[in-house]
XYZ file of C-alpha atoms in Angstrom:
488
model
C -14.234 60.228 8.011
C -13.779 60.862 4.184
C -10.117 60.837 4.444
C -10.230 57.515 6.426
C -12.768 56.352 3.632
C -10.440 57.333 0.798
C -7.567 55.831 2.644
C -8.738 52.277 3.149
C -10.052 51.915 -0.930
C -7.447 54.159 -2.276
C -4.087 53.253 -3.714
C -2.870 51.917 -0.084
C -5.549 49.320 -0.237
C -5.159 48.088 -3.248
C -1.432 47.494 -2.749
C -1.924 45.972 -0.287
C -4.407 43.648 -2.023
C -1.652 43.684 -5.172
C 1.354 42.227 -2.447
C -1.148 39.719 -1.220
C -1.908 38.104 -4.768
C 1.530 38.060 -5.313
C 2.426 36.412 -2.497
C -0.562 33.792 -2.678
C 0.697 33.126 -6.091
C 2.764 30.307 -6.330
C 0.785 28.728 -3.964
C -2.213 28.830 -5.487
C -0.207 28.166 -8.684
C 0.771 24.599 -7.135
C -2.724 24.113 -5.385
C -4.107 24.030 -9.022
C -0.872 21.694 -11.024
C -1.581 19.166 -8.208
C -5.569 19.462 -8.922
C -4.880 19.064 -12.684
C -2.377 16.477 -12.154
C -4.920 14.312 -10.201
C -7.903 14.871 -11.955
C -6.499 14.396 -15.565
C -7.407 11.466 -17.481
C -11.056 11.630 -16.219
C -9.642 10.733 -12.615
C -11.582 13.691 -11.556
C -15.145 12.491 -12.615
C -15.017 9.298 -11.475
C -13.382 10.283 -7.782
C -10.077 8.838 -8.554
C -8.589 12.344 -8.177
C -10.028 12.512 -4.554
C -8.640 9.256 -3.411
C -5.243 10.472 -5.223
C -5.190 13.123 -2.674
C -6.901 11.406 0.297
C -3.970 8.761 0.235
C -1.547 11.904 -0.308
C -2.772 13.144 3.015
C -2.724 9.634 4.544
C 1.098 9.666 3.360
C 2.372 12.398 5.100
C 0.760 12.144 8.212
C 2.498 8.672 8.121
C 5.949 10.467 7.514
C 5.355 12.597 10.461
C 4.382 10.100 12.737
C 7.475 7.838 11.046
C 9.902 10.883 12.177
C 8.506 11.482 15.599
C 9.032 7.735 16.731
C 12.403 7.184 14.418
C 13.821 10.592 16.709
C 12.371 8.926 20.087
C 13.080 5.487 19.995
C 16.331 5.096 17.395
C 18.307 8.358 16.678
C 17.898 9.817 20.209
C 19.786 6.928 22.283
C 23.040 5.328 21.062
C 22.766 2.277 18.855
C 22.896 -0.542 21.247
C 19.811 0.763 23.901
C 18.309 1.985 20.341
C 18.683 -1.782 18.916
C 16.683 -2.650 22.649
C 13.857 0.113 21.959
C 13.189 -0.914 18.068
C 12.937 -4.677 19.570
C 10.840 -3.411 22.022
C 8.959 -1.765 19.438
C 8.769 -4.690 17.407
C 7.509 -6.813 20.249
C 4.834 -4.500 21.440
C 3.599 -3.009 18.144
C 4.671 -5.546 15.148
C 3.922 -9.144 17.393
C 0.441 -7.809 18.134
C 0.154 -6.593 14.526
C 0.856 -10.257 13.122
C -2.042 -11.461 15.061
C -4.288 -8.425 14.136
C -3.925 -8.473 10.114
C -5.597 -11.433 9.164
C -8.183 -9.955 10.937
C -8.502 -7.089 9.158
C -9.333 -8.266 5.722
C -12.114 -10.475 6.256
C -13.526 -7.427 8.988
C -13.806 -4.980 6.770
C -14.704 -7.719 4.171
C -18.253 -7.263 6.227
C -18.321 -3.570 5.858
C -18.672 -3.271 2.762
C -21.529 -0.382 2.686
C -18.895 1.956 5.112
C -15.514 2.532 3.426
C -15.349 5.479 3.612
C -16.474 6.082 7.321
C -14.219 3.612 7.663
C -11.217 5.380 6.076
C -12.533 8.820 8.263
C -12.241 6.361 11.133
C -8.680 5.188 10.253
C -7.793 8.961 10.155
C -9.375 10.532 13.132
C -7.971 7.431 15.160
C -4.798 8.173 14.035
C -5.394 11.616 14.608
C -6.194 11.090 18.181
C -3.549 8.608 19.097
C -0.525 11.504 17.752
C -2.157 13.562 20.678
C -1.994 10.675 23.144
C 1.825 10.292 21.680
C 3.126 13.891 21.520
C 2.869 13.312 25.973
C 5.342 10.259 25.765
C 7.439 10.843 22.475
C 9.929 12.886 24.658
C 10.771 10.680 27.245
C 9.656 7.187 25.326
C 7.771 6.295 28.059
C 6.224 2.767 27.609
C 2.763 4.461 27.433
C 4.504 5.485 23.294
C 4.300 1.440 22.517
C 0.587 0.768 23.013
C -0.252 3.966 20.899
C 1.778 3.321 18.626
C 0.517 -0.016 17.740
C -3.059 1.799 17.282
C -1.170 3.865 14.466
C 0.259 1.119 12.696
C -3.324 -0.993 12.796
C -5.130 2.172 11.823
C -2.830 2.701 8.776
C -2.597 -0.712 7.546
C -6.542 -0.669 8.117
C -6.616 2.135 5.703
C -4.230 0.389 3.127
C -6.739 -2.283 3.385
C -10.097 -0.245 2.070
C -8.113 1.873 -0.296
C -6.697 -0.940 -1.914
C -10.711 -2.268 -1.955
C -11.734 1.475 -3.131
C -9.459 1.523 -6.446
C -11.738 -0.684 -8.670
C -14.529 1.479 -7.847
C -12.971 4.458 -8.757
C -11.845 4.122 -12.229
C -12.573 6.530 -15.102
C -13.296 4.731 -18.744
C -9.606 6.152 -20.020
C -7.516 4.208 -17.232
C -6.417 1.024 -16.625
C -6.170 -0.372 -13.234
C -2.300 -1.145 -12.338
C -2.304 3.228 -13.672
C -4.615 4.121 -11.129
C -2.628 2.243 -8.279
C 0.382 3.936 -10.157
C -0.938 7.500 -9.349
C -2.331 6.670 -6.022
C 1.085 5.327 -5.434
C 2.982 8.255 -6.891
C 0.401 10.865 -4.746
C 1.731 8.871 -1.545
C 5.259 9.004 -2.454
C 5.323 12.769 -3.303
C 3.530 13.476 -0.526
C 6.086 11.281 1.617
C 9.135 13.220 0.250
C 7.248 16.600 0.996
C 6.439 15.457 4.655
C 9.401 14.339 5.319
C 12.040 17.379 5.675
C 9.031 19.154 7.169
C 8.493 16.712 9.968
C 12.379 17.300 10.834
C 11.923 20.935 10.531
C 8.790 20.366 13.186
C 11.273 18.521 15.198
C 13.919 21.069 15.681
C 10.901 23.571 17.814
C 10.198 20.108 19.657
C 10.031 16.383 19.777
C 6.339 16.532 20.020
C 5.703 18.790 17.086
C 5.800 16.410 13.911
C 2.587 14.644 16.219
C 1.186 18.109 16.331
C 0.768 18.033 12.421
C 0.504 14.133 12.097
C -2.942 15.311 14.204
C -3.705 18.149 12.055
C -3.177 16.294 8.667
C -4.975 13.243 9.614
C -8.115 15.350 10.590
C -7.887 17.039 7.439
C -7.843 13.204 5.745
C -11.033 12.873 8.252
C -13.191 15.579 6.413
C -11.792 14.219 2.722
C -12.424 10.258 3.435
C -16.395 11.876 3.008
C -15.856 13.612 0.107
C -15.128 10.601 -1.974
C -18.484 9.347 -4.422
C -21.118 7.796 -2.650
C -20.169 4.538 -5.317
C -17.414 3.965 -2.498
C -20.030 2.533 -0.416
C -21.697 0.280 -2.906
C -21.258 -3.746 -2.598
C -23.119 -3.932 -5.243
C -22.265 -7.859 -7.284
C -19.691 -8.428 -4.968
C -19.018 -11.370 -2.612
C -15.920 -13.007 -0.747
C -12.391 -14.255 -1.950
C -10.396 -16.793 -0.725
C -6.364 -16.802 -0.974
C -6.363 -20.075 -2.679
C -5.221 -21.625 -6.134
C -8.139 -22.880 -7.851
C -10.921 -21.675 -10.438
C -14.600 -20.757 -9.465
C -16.809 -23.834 -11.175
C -19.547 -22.026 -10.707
C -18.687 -18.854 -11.965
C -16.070 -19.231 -14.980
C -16.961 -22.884 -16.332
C -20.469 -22.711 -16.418
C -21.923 -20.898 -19.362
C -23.672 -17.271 -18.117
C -26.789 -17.275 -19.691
C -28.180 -14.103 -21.344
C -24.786 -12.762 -21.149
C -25.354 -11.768 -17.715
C -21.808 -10.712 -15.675
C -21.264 -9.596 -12.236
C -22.888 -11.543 -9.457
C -26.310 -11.609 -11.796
C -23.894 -14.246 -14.181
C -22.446 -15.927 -10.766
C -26.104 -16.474 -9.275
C -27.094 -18.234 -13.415
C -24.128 -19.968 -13.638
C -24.934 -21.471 -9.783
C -28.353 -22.100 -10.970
C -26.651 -23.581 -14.247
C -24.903 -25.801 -12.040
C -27.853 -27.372 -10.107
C -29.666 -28.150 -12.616
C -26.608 -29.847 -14.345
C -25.952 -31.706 -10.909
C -29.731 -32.660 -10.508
C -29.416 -34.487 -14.119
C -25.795 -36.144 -13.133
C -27.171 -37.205 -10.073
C -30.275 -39.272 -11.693
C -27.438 -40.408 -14.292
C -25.259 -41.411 -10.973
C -28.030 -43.030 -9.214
C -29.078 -39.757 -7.544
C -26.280 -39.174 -6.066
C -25.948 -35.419 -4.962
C -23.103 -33.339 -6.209
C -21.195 -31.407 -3.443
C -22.229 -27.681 -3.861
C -19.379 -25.287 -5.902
C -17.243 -24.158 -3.067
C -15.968 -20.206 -2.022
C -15.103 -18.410 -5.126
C -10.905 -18.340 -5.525
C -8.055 -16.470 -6.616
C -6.722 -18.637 -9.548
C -3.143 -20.241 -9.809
C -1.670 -16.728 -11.296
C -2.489 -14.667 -8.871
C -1.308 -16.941 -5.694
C 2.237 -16.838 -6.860
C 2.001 -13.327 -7.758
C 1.130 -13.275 -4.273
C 3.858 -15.243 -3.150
C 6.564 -13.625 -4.734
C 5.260 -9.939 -3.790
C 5.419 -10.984 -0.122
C 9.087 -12.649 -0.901
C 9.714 -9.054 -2.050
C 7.831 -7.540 0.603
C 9.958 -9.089 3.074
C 12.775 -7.961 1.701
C 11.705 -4.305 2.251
C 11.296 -4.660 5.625
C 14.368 -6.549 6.730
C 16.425 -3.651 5.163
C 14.600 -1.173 6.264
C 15.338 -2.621 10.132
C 18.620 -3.974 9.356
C 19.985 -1.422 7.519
C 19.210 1.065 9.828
C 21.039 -0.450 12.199
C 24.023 -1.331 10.482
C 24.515 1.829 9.034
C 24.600 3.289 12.115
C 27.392 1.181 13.497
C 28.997 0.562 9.713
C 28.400 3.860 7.811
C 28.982 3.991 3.985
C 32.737 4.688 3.567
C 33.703 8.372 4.579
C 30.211 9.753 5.814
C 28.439 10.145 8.576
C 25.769 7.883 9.909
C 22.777 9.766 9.004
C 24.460 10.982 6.419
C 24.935 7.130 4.646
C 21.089 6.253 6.154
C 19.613 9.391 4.033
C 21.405 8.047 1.063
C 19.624 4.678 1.101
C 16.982 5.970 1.908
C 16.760 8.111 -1.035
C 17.806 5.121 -3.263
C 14.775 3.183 -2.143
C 12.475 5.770 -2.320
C 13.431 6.671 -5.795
C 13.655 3.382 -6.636
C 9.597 3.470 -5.663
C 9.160 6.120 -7.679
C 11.027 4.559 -10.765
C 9.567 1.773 -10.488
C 6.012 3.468 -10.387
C 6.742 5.083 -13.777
C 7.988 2.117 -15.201
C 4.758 0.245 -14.397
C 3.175 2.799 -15.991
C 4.736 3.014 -19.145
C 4.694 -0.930 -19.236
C 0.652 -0.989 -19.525
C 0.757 -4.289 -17.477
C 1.952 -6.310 -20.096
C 2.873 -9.533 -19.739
C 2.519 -9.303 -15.643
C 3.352 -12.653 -14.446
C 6.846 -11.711 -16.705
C 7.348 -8.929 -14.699
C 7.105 -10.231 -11.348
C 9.224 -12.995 -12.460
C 11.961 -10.829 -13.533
C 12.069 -8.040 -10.924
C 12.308 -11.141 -8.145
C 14.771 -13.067 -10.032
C 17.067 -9.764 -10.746
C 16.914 -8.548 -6.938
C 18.009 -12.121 -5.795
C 20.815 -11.432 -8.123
C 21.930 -8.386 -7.038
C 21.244 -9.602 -3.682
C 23.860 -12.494 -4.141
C 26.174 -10.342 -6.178
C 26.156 -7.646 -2.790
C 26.723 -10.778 -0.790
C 29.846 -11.923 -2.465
C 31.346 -8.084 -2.682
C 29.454 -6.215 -0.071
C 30.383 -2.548 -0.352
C 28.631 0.541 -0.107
C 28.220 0.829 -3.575
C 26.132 -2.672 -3.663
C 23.993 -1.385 -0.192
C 22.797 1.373 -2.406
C 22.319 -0.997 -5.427
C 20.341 -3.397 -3.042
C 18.449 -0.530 -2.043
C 17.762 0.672 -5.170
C 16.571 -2.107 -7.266
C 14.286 -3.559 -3.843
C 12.517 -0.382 -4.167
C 12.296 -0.989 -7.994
C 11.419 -4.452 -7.210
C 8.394 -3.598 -4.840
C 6.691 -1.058 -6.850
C 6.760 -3.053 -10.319
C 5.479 -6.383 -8.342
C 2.598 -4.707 -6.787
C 1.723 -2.926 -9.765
C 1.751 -5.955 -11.953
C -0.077 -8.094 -9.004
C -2.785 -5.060 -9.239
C -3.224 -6.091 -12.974
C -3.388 -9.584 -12.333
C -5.708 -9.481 -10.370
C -7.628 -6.960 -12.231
C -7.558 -9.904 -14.995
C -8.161 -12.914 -13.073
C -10.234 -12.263 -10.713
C -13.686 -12.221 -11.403
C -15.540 -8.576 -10.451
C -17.388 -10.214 -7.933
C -14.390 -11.324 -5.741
C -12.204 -8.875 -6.817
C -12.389 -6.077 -4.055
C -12.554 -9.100 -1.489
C -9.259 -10.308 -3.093
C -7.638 -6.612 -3.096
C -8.350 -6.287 0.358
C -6.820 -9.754 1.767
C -3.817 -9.540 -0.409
C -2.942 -6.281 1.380
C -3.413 -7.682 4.677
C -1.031 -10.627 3.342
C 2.049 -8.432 2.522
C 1.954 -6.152 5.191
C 2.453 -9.099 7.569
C 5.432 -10.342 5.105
C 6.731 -6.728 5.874
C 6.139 -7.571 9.554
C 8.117 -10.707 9.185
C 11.127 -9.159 7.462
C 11.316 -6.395 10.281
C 11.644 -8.957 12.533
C 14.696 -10.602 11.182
C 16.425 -8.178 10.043
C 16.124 -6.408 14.146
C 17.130 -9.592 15.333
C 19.908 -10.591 12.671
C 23.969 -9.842 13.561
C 25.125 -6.306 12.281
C 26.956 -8.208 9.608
C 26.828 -7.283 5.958
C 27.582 -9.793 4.240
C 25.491 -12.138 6.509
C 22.336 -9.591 5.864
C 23.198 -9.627 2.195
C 23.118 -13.384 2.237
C 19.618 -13.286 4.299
C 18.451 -11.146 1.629
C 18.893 -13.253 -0.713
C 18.069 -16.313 0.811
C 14.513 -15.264 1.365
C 14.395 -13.795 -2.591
C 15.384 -17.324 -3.139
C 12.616 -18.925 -1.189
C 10.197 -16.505 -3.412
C 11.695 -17.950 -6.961
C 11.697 -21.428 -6.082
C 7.906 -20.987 -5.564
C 6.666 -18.522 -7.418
C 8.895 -17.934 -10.630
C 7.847 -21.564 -12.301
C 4.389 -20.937 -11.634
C 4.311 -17.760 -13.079
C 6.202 -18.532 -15.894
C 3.738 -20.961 -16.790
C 1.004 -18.899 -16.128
C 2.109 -16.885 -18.755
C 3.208 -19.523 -21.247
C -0.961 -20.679 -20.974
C -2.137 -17.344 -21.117
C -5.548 -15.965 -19.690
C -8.240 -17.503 -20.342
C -10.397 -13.886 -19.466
C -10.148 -10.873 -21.463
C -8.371 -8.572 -19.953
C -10.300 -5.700 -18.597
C -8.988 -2.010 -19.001
């Protein structure tokens, strides 16, 4: 017994121990770079890092669940009865989906005290439904269409409340449009991670990437409750509406006291009574209409308007390219081959973009969106008039670009404009708004001839319909300037 004693904490043990810490090492190395990467700034105080990484998890479950259905319903079949299966896709899943988003806003508009059992609920369901897939994926029974329209309303759900989350979570040292930047940047890495994995998954079987969507998206599950409590708090917050217009009540009646928040709303409505009650004797007692739903302001509608022109854009590319690539690769390569090169454009693009936003501090953000819409419908033309691969990977590129600047700068806008009692409202409804724009650009583009030039000249046709109205109003929205400090 002393020999086996001396054997197991002698020198054998602790090489083994020794090889074990060695081996754990560059993972544990990475675990902690990612933790100080998302808890810098303060991020981890305030719960920003957690939400970093909750949406990091919510990525690549997405990617998995992206890779199961793109091998089942488009690379599996050849490209005409796949063109049939993404229609049918479109019809069962995306139709559906139109009706169901501008639903989803106001909804969770009224649950404002359970975001984050809502995000856990977003998860599990998705979670649940990759199990219910994984039986169908390999034979793309119709039973995969009904299931998969779950997924896509459970993730856009959750797009919804984290978009609402953000302004709850910021730390003193960070700006808004930065904190969507990170929480964007989490997601992407997290995408580009997920990704080669969920083909690796797919090689063993077709129903394996749903085997980890399911394990990833209960791990998102248990994190959704380990975001702050704060989360959960409605506190001086009310309802937006996605209409130009200013609040009377709130910004042109004086807050008394200095009050802010809903406390300076509830004055300034009070304010604005007793103003009316002294018109109306002035009037012959006639009684002024009440102040109507707080609103968005001018700015932010045609930011709004020329994200979802942009937003469009990425999903009638992501359809129609697919397809065309397929049947029109990029000169010399293969099909997949010329699809994982666009697809790398765009996703870098995302990325650059990101960084760019970043760096730009949301200066001047009705400029921005201006210019990143009014250079894509350029390059859009220009790929329309010489359509080559070269300009497929351009148009790929700066739409990617394009996207990630415009939503950033739209984050700061509305950051600026809107006041905080509307503004998570406001975040929540303008999600639900562009992913149906992305709904309505899949649909064309699935639907459109496998021509490029004609898709290049759809492109920019509905870039166009984005700068006739948005780019003026913008412009002028910046030429007045805000009439708010902007808040960091």
């Amino acid at each position: 017994m002393g020999a086996i004693r001396s054997v197991e904490g002698g020198p054998l043990r602790r090489t083994a121990r020794g090889a074990g810490r060695v081996l754990r090492a560059p993972f544990t190395a990475a675990a902690r770079g990612v933790r100080r990467a998302t808890h810098a700034h303060g991020a981890g105080e305030s719960g920003l890092g957690k939400l970093i990484e909750l949406h990091a998890v919510n990525s690549a479950g997405d990617m998995l669940i992206t890779v199961a259905l793109a091998s089942t319903v488009f690379f599996s079949v050849p490209t005409d009865q796949a063109r049939g299966r993404v229609a049918l896709y479109l019809a069962v899943t995306m139709a559906p989906f139109t009706l169901l988003a501008p639903v989803i806003g106001p909804l969770l508009d009224r649950l404002p005290h359970g975001r984050r059992a809502a995000m856990a609920g977003a998860m599990l369901t998705r979670a649940l439904l990759a199990l219910t897939m994984s039986g169908a994926v390999a034979t793309g029974g119709l039973e995969l269409y009904p299931a998969a329209l779950g997924v896509l309303v459970a993730s856009k759900a959750y797009g919804v409340v984290r978009s609402a989350v953000v302004p709850r979570l910021l730390p003193p040292r960070i700006s808004l449009v930065k904190a969507n930047s990170r929480v964007t940047l989490g997601g992407l890495l997290a995408t580009g991670v997920a990704a080669p994995l969920g083909a690796g998954l797919h090689t063993i079987g077709p129903e394996f990437p749903l085997y980890g969507a399911f394990v990833v998206f209960i791990l998102g599950t248990v994190l959704s409750f380990s975001l702050p409590h704060k989360v959960d708090s409605a506190k001086g917050e009310a309802r937006a509406r996605l209409v130009s217009g200013e609040p009377s009540a709130y910004r042109r009646t004086p807050a008394p006291g200095g009050k802010t928040g809903a406390k300076r709303w509830k004055a300034g409505k009070k304010s604005s009574k007793k103003n009316g009650k002294k018109n109306g004797k002035k009037n012959g007692n006639k009684k002024n209409k009440p102040p109507g739903l707080r609103t968005v302001g001018s700015s932010v509608l045609h930011a709004l308007q020329a994200n979802s022109a942009l937003r469009m854009l990425s999903g009638f590319l992501t359809f129609f390219l697919a397809f065309l690539l397929r049947v029109h690769p990029l000169g010399g390569l293969s099909p997949a081959f010329s699809l994982g090169v666009v697809a790398v454009a765009a996703g870098g693009g995302n990325a650059l973009g990101t960084a760019i936003g970043a760096l730009l501090r949301s200066r001047g953000p009705e400029k921005t969106i201006a210019l990143v819409l009014t250079v894509s419908l350029g390059t859009a033309v220009v790929a329309a008039l010489f359509y080559g691969p070269f300009f497929v990977v351009v148009v790929a590129a700066v739409a990617g670009i394009s996207q990630a600047l415009g939503k950033q700068s739209l984050d700061s806008l509305i950051q600026r404009d809107v006041p905080e009692a509307v503004r998570t409202s406001a975040f929540a409804r303008s999600e639900t708004l562009l992913q149906m724009s992305w709904v309505v650009g899949g649909a064309i583009g699935i639907l459109l001839p496998l021509n490029g030039t004609l898709g290049m000249a759809v492109a920019a046709a509905v870039l166009a319909l984005g700068v006739a109205t948005a780019v003026r109003g913008l412009l002028a929205a910046a030429r007045r300037g805000s009439p708010h400090p902007r808040v960091a």
